[in-house]
PDB file of C-alpha atoms in Angstrom:
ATOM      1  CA  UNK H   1     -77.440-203.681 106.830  1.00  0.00           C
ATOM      2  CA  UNK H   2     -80.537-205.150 108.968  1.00  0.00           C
ATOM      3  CA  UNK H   3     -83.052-203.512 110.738  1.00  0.00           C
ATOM      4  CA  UNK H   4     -81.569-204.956 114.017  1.00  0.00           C
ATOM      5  CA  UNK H   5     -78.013-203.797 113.309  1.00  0.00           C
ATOM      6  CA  UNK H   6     -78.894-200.254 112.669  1.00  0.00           C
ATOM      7  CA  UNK H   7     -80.764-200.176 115.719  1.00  0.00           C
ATOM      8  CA  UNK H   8     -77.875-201.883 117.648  1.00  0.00           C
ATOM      9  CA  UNK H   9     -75.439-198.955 116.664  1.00  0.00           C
ATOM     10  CA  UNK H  10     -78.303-196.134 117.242  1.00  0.00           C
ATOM     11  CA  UNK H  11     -78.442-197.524 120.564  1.00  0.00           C
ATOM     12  CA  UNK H  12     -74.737-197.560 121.197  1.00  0.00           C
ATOM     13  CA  UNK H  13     -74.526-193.998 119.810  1.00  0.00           C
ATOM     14  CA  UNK H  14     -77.624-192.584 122.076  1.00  0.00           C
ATOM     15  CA  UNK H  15     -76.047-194.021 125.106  1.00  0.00           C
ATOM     16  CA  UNK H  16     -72.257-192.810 124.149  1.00  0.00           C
ATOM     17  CA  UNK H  17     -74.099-189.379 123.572  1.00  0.00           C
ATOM     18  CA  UNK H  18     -75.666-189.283 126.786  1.00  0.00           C
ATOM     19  CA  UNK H  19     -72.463-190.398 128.486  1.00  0.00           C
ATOM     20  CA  UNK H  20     -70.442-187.345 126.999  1.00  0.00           C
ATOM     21  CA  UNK H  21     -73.324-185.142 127.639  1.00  0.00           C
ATOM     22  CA  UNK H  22     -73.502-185.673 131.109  1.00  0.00           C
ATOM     23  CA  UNK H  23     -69.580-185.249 132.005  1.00  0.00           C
ATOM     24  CA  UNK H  24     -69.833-181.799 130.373  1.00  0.00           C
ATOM     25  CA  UNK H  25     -68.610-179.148 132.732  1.00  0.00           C
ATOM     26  CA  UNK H  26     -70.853-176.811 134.101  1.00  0.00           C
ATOM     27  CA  UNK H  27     -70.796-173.672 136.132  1.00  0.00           C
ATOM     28  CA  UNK H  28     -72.864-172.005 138.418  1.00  0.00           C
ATOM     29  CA  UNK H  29     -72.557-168.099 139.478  1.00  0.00           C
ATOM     30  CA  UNK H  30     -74.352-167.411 143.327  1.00  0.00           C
ATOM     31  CA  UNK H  31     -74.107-163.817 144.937  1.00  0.00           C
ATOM     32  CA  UNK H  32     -73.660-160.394 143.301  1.00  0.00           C
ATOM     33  CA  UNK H  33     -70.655-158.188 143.776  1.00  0.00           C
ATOM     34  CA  UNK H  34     -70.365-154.903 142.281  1.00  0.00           C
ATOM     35  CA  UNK H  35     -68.291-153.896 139.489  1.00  0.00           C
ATOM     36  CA  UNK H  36     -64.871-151.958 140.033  1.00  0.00           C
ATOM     37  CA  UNK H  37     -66.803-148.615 138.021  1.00  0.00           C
ATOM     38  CA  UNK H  38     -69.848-149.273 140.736  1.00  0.00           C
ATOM     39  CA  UNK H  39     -67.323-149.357 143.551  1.00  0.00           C
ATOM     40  CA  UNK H  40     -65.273-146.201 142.427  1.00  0.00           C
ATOM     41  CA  UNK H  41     -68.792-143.888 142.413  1.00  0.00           C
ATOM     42  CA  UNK H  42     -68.535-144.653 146.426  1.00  0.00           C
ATOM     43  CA  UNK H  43     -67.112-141.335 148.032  1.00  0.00           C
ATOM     44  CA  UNK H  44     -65.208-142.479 151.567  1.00  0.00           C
ATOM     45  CA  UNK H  45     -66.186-140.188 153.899  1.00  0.00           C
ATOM     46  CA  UNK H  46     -69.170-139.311 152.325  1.00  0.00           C
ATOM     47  CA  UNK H  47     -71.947-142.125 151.176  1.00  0.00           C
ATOM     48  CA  UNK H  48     -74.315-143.496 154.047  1.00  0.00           C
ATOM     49  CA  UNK H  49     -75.625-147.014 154.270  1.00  0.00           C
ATOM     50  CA  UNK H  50     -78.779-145.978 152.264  1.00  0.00           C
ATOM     51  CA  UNK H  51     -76.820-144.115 149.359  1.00  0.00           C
ATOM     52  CA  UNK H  52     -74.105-146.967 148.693  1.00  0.00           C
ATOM     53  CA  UNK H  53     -77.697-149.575 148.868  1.00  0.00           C
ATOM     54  CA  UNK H  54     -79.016-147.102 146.348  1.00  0.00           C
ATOM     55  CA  UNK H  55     -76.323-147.037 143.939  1.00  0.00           C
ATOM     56  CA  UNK H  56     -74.632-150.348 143.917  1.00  0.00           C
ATOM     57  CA  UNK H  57     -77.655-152.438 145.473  1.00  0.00           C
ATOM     58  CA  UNK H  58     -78.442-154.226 148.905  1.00  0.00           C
ATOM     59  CA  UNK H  59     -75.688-156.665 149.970  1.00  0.00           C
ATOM     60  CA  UNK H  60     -75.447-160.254 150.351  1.00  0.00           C
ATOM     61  CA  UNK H  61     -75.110-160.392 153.798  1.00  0.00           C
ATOM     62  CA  UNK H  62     -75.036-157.637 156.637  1.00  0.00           C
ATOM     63  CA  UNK H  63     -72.567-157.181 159.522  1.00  0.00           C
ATOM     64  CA  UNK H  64     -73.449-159.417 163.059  1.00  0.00           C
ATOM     65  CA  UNK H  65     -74.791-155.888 164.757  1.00  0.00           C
ATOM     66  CA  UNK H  66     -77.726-154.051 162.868  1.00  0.00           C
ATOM     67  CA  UNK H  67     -75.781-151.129 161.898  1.00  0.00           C
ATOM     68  CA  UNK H  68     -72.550-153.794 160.779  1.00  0.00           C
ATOM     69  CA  UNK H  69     -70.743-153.391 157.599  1.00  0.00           C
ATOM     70  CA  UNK H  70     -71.783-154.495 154.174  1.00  0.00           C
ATOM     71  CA  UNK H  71     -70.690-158.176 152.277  1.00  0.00           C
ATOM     72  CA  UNK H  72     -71.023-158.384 148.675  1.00  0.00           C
ATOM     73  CA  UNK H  73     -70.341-162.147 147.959  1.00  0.00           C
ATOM     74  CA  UNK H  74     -70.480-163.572 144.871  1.00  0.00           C
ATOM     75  CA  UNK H  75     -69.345-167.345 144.227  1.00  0.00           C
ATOM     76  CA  UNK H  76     -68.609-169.677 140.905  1.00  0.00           C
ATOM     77  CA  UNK H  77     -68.636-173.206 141.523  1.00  0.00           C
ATOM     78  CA  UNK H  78     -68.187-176.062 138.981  1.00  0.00           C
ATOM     79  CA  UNK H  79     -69.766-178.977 138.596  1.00  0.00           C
ATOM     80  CA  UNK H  80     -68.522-181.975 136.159  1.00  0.00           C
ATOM     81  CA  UNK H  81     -70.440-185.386 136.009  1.00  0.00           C
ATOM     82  CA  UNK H  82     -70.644-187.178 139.118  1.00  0.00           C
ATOM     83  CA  UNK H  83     -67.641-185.745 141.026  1.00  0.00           C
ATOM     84  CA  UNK H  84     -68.180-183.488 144.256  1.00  0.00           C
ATOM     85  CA  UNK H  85     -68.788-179.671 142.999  1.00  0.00           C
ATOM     86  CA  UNK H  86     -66.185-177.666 143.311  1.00  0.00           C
ATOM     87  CA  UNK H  87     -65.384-173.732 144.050  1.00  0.00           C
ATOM     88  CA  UNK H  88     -63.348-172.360 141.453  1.00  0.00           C
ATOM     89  CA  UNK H  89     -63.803-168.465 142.312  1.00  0.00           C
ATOM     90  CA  UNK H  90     -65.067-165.876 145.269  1.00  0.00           C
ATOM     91  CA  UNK H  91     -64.718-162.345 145.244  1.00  0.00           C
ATOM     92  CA  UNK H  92     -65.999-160.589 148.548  1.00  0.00           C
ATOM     93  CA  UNK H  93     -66.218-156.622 148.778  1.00  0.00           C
ATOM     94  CA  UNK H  94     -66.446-155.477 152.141  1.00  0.00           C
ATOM     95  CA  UNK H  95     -67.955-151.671 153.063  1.00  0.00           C
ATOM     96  CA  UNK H  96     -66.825-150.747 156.145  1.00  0.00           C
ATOM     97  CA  UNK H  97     -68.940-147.704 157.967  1.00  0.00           C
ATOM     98  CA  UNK H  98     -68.103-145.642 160.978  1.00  0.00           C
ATOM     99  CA  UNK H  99     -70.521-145.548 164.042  1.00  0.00           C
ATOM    100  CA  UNK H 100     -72.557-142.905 162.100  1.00  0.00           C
ATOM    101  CA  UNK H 101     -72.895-144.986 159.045  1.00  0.00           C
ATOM    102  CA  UNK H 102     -70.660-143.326 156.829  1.00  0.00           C
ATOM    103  CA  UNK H 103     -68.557-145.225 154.500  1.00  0.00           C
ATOM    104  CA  UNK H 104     -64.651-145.379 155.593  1.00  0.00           C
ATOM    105  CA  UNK H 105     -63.127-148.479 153.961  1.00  0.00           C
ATOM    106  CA  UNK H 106     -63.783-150.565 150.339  1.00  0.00           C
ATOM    107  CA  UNK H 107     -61.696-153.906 151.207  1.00  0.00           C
ATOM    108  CA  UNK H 108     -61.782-156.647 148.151  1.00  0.00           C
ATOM    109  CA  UNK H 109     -60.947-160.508 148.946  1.00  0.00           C
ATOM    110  CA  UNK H 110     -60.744-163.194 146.370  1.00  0.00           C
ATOM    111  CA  UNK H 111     -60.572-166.993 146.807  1.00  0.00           C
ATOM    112  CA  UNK H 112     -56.684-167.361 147.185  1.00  0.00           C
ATOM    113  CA  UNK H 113     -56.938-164.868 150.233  1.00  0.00           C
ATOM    114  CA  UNK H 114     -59.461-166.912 152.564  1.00  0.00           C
ATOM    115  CA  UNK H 115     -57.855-169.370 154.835  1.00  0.00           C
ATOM    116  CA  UNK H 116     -59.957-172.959 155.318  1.00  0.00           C
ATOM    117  CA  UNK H 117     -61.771-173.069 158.757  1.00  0.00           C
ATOM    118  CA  UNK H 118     -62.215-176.135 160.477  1.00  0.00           C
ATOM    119  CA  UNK H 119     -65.499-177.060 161.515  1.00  0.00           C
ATOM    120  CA  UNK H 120     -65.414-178.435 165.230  1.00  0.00           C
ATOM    121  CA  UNK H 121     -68.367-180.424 166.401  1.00  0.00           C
ATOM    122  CA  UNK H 122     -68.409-180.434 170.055  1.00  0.00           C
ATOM    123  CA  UNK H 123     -70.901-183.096 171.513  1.00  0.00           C
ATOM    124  CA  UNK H 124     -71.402-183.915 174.906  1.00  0.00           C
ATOM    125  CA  UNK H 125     -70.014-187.476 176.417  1.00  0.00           C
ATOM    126  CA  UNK H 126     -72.289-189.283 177.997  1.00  0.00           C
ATOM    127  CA  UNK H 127     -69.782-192.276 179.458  1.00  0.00           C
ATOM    128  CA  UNK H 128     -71.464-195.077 177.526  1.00  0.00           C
ATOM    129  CA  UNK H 129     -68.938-195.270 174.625  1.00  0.00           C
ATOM    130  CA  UNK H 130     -69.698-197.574 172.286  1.00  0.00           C
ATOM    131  CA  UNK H 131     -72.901-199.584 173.913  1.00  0.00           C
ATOM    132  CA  UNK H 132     -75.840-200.161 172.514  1.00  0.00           C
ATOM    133  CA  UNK H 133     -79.360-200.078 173.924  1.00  0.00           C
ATOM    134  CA  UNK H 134     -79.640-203.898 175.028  1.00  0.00           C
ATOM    135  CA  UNK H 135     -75.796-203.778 176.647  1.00  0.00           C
ATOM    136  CA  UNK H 136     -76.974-201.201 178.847  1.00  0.00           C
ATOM    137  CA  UNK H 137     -80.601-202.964 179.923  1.00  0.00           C
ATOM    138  CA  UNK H 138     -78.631-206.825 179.957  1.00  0.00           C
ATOM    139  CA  UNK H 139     -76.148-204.849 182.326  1.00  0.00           C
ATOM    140  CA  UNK H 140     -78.635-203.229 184.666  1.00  0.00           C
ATOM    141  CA  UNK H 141     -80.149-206.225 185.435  1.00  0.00           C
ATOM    142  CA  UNK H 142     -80.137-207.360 189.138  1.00  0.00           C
ATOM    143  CA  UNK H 143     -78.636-203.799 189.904  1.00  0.00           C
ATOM    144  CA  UNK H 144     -81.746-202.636 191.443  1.00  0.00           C
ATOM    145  CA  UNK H 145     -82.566-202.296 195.465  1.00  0.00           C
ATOM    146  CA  UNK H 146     -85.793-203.137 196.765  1.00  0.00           C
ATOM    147  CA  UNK H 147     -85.683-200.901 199.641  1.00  0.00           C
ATOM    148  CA  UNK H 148     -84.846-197.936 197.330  1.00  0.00           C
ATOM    149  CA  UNK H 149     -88.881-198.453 196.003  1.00  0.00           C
ATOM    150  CA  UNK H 150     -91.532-196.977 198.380  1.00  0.00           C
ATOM    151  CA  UNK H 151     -94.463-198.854 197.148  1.00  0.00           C
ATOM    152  CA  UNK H 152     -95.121-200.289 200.908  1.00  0.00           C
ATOM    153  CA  UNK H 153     -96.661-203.479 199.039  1.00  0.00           C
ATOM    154  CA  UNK H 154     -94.623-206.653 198.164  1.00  0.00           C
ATOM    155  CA  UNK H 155     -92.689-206.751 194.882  1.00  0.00           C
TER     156      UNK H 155
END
């Protein structure tokens, strides 16, 4: 076998190898939720803000008022090749607290509860539709009043 025929087929096999390589599934974790053991220490009824923060850690995200309830969020998404990543698993634990902070509900949501939310983009119309710039000056042109300018001079 030649030099340039060995070379040929380590070429081949690099570039097959870096083909299978790259179409290799991979995951990513983002968020932290708390274990069901972490969750069961919580006493309803009895554990403040600070005391469930203390045991099973801060939360992901916070309720809309400053004393709101506490999200736990944790997310796996996958990611193969070149295709558009893809969420394959959420857990949520909500802590629900009382006007005096005190814990009253554990709730625990998973991917196949949510419901998909449709994003609505609301921009203003402005009436022009589909003109461009030079439509609009080519269509102002001898739409203008010379006793609407106060100059007092000649145009």
């Amino acid at each position: 076998m030649s030099n340039r025929s060995k070379a040929l087929k380590l070429t081949i096999f690099s570039a097959a190898a870096v083909l299978f390589m790259s179409c290799t599934t991979q995951y990513r974790n983002h968020g932290y939720v708390p274990t069901t053991e972490e969750l069961e220490e919580i006493s309803l009824g009895v554990d403040t803000r600070d005391a469930i923060a203390e045991t099973i850690g801060s939360p992901s995200a916070g309720g809309v008022l400053k004393d709101g309830d506490y999200y736990y969020v944790r997310t796996r998404i996958r990611h193969y090749g070149a295709r558009e990543p893809k969420v394959v698993e959420r857990q949520i634990v909500a802590i629900n607290f009382d006007k005096n902070g005190i814990a009253r509900n554990v709730v625990q949501y998973a991917l196949e509860d949510g419901k998909a939310v449709p994003l609505v983009r609301r921009v203003t119309d402005n009436g022009l539709g589909d003109i461009s710039f030079l439509q609009q000056l080519a269509g102002n042109i001898g739409n203008f009043d010379a006793s609407t300018f106060s100059g007092g001079g000649p145009l």
